[in-house]
Tab-separated table of C-alpha atoms and ligand atoms in Angstrom:
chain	number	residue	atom	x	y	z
A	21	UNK	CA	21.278	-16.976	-1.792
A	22	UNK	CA	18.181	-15.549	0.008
A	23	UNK	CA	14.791	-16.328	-1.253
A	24	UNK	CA	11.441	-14.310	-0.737
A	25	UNK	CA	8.392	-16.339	-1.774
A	26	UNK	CA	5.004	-14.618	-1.809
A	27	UNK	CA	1.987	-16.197	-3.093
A	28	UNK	CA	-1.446	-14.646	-2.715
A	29	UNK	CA	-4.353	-15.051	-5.334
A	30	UNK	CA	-4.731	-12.327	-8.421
A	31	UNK	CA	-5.222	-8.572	-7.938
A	32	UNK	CA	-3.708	-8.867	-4.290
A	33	UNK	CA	-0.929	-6.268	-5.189
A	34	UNK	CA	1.560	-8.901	-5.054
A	35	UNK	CA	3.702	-7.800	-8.422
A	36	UNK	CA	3.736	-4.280	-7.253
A	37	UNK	CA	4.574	-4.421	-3.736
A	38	UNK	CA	7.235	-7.933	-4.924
A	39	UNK	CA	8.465	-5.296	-7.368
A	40	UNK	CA	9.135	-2.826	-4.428
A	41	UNK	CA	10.359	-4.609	-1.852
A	42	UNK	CA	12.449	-6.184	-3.997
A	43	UNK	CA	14.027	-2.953	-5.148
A	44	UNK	CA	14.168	-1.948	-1.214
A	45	UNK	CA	16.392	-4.506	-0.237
A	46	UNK	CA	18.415	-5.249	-3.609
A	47	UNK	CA	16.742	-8.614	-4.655
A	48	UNK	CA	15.753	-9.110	-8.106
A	49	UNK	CA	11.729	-9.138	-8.638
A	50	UNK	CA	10.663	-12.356	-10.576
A	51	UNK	CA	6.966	-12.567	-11.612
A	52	UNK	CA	6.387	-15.746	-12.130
A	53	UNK	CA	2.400	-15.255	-13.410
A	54	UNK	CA	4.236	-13.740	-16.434
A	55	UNK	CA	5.686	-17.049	-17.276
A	56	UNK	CA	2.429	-18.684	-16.809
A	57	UNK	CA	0.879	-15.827	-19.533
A	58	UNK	CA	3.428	-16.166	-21.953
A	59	UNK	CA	2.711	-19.909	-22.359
A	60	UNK	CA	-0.785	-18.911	-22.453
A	61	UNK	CA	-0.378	-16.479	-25.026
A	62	UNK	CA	1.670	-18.756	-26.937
A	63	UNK	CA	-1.460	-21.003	-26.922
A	64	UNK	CA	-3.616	-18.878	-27.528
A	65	UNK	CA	-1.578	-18.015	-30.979
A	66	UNK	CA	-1.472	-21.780	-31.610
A	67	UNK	CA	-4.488	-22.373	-30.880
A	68	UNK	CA	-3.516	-25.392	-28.574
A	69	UNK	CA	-5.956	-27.428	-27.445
A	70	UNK	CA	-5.483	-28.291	-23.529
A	71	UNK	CA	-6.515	-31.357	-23.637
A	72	UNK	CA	-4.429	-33.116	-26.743
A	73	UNK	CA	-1.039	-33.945	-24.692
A	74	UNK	CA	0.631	-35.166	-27.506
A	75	UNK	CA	0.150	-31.908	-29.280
A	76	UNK	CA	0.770	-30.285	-26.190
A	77	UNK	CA	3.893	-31.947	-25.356
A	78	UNK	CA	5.122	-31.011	-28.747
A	79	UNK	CA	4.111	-27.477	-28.311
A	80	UNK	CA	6.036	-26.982	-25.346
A	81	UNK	CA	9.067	-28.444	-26.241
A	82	UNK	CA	9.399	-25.654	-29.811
A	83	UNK	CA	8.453	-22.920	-26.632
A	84	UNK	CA	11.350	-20.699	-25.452
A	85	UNK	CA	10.450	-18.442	-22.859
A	86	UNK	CA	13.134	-16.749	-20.788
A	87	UNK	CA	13.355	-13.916	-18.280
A	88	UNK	CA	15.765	-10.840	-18.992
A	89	UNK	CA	16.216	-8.141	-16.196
A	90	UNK	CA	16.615	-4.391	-17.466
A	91	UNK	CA	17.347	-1.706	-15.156
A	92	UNK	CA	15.704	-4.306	-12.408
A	93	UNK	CA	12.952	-4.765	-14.766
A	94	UNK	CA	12.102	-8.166	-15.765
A	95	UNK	CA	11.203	-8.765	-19.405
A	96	UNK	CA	9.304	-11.728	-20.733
A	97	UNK	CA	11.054	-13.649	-23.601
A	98	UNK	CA	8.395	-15.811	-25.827
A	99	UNK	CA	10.844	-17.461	-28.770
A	100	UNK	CA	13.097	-14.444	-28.541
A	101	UNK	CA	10.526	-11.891	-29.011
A	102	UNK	CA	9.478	-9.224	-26.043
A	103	UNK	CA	6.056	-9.829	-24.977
A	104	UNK	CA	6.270	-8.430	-21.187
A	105	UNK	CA	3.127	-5.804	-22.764
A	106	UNK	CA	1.198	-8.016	-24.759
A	107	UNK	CA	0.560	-10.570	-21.755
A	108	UNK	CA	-0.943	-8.252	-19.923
A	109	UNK	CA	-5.323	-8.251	-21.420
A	110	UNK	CA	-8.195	-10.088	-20.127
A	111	UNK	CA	-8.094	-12.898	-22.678
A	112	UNK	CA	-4.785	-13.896	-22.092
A	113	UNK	CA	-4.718	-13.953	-17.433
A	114	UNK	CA	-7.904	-15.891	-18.499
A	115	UNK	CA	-5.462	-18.398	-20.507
A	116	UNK	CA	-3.141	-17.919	-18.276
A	117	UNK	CA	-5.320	-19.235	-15.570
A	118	UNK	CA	-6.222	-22.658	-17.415
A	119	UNK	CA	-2.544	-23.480	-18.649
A	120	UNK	CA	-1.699	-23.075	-15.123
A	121	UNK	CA	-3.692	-26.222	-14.396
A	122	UNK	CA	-2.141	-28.490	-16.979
A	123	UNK	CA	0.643	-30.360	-14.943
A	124	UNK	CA	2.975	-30.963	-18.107
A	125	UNK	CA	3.205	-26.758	-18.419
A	126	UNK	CA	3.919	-26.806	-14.868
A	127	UNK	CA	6.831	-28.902	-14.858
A	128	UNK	CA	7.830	-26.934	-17.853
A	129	UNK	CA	8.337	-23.704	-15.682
A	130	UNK	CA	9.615	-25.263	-12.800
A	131	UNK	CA	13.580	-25.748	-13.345
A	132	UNK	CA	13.551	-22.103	-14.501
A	133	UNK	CA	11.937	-20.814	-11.666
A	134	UNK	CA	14.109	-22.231	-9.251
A	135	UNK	CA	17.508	-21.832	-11.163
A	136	UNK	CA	16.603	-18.206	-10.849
A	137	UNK	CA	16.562	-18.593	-7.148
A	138	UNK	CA	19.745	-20.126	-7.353
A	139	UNK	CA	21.557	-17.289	-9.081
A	140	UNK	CA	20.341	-14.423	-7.629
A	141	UNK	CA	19.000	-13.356	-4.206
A	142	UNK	CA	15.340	-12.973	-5.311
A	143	UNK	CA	11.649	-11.860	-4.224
A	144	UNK	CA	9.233	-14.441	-6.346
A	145	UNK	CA	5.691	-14.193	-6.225
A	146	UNK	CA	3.051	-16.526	-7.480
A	147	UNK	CA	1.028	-18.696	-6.289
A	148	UNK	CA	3.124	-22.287	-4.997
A	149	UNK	CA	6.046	-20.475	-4.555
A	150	UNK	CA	6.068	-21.014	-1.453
A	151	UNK	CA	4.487	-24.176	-0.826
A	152	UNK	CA	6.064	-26.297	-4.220
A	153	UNK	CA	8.999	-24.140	-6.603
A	154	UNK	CA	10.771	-22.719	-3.216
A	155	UNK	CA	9.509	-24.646	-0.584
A	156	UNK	CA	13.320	-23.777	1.348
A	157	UNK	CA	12.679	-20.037	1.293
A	158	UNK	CA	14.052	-18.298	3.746
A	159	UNK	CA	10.626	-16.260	4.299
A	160	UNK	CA	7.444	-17.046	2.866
A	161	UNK	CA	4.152	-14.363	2.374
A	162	UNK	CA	0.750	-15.136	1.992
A	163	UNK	CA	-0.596	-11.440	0.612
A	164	UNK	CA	-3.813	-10.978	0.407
A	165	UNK	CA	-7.355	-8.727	0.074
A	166	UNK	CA	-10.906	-9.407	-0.274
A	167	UNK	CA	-12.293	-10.162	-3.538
A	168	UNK	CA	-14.263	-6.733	-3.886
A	169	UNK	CA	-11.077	-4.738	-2.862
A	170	UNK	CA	-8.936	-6.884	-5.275
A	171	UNK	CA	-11.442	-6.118	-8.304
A	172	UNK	CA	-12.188	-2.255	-7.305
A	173	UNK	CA	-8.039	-2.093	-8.167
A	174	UNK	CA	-8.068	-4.254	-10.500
A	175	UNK	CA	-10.987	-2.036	-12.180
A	176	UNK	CA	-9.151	1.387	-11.552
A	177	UNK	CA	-6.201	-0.236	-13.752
A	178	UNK	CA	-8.372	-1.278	-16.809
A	179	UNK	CA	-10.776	1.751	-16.658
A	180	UNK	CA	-7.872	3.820	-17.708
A	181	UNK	CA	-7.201	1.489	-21.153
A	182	UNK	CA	-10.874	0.524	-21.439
A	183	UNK	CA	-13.841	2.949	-20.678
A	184	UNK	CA	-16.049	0.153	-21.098
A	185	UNK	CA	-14.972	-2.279	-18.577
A	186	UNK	CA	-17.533	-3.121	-16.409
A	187	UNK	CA	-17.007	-3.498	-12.092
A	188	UNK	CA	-19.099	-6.727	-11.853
A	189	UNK	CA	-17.248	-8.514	-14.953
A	190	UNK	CA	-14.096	-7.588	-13.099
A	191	UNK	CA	-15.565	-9.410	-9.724
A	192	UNK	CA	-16.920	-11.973	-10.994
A	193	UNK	CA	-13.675	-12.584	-13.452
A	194	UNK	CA	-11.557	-12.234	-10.374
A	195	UNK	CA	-13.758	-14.846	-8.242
A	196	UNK	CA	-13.500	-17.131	-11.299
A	197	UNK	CA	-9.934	-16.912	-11.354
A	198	UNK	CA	-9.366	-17.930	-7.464
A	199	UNK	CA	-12.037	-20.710	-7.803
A	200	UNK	CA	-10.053	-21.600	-10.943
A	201	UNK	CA	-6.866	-21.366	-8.912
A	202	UNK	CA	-7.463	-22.558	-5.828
A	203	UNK	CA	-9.535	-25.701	-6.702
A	204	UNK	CA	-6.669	-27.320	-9.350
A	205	UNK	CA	-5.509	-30.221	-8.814
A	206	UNK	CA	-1.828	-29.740	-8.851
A	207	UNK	CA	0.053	-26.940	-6.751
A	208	UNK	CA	-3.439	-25.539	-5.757
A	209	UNK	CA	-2.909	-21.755	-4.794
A	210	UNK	CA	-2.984	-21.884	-0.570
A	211	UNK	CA	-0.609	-20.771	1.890
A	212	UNK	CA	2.460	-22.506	2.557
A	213	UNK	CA	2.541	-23.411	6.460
A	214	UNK	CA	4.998	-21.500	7.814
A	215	UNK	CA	4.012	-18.185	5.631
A	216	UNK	CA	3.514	-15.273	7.252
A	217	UNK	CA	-0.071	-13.405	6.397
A	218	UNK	CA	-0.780	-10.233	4.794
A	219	UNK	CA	-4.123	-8.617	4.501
A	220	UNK	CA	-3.736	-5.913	2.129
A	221	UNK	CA	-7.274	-4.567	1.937
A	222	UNK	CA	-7.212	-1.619	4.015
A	223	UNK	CA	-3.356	-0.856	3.224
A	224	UNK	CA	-2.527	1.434	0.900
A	225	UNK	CA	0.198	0.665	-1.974
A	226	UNK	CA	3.094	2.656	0.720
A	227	UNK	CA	2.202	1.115	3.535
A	228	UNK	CA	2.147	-2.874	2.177
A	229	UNK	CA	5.362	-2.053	0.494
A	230	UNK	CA	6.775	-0.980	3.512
A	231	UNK	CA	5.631	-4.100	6.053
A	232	UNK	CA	6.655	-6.085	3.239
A	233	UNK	CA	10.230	-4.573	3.067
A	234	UNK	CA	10.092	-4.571	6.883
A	235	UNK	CA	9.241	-8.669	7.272
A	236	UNK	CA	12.477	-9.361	4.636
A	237	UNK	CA	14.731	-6.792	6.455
A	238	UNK	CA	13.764	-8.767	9.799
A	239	UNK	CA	14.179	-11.913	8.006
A	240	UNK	CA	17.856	-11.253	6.724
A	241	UNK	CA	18.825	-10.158	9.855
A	242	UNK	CA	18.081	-13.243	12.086
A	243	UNK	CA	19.834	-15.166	9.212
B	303	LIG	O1	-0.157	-13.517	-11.155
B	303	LIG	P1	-0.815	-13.518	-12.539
B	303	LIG	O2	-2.233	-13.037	-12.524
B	303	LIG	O3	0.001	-12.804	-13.578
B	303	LIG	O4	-0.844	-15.072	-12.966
B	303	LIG	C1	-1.459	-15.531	-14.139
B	303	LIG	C2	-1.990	-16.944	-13.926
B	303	LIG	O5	-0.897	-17.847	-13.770
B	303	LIG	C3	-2.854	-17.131	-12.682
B	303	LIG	O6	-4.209	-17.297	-13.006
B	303	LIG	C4	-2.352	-18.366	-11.996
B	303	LIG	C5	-1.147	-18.768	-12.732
B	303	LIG	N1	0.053	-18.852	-11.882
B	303	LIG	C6	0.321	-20.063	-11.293
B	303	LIG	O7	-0.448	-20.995	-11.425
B	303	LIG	N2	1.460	-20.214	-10.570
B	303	LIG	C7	2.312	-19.193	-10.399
B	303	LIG	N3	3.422	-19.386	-9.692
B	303	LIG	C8	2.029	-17.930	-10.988
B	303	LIG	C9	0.876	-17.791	-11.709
């Protein structure tokens, strides 16, 4: 099987442009931030507090989250019920973000990450794809953008659901979130050392699709 691993912090375009290039070259897209939200989400409901393991522990083990690809789609499975739409607000990437951290919730998502990999030629993003779930990837991405850029399209996206939403909340949510990410203490969001770096900032949606689908072409055909 070939792997694609790109890793890059939020708002960097990663699940569009994974989602692309994936359909380019016949891989199957998995986002693996969705798994991380549905376990938030399912928190969130149960009002799970981080810090009690035990409870924790126990919460995890009643959690069934699985993946289910429609039309090339992926769907997010939370104890059998859809919930690919409902991950998708403020409150719960927030969540998201701080489950992410806890190690047990981690190991939790790991084996289905990588038997994923092991069934199917896929594009993963995230953010220690790369570097920790498939360190044996065939090509790793770093995909990036600067903060403003990530929050001026991460802005454009909410805008439309939310006249409200506010520019600088956005930043300052977004510089939360890498600070959040990128300071843990386990699987930290960095670049793996062989992964290749993309800048995305002053790209446009076509033209990082296409030098993504162009780096995995190249890639498959030295392999
Ligand atoms: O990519 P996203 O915004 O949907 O991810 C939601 C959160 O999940 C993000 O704050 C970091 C975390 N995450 C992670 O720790 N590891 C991954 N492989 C994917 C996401």
């Amino acid at each position: 099987m070939f792997s694609v691993a790109i890793d890059g912090p939020a708002g960097a375009g990663k699940s569009t442009i994974s989602r692309r290039a994936a359909k380019n070259v016949g891989f199957i897209y998995v986002d693996t931030g969705a798994l991380y939200r549905a376990v938030g989400l399912s928190a969130m409901e149960y009002k799970i507090d981080l810090k009690d393991s035990k409870r924790l522990k126990a919460f995890l083990l009643d959690t069934k989250i699985n993946l289910e690809f429609r039309n090339g789609e992926q769907h997010v499975l939370l104890n059998g019920s859809d919930v690919s739409d409902l991950i998708r607000t403020p409150e719960v990437s927030m969540m998201a973000s701080k489950v992410s951290a806890v190690p047990a919730v981690r190991e939790f998502l790991f084996d289905l990450q990588q038997s994923l990999a092991k069934l199917h030629n896929v594009v993963m993003d995230g953010r220690d794809i790369g570097t920790v779930v498939l360190p044996h990837a065939q090509l790793k991405i770093f995909l990036t953008a600067s903060p403003e850029e990530r929050a001026r399209r991460r802005f454009r996206e909410l805008i439309a659901k939310d006249p409200a939403t506010d520019y600088n909340q956005v930043l300052a949510e977004i510089k939360q979130r890498d600070y959040q990410d990128s300071h843990r203490a386990i699987a930290p969001l960095k670049p793996a050392e062989d992964a290749v770096y993309v800048d995305t900032s002053d790209l446009n949606l076509e033209q990082s699709v296409d030098k993504v689908t162009e780096l995995i072409k190249e890639r498959i055909s030295c392999g």
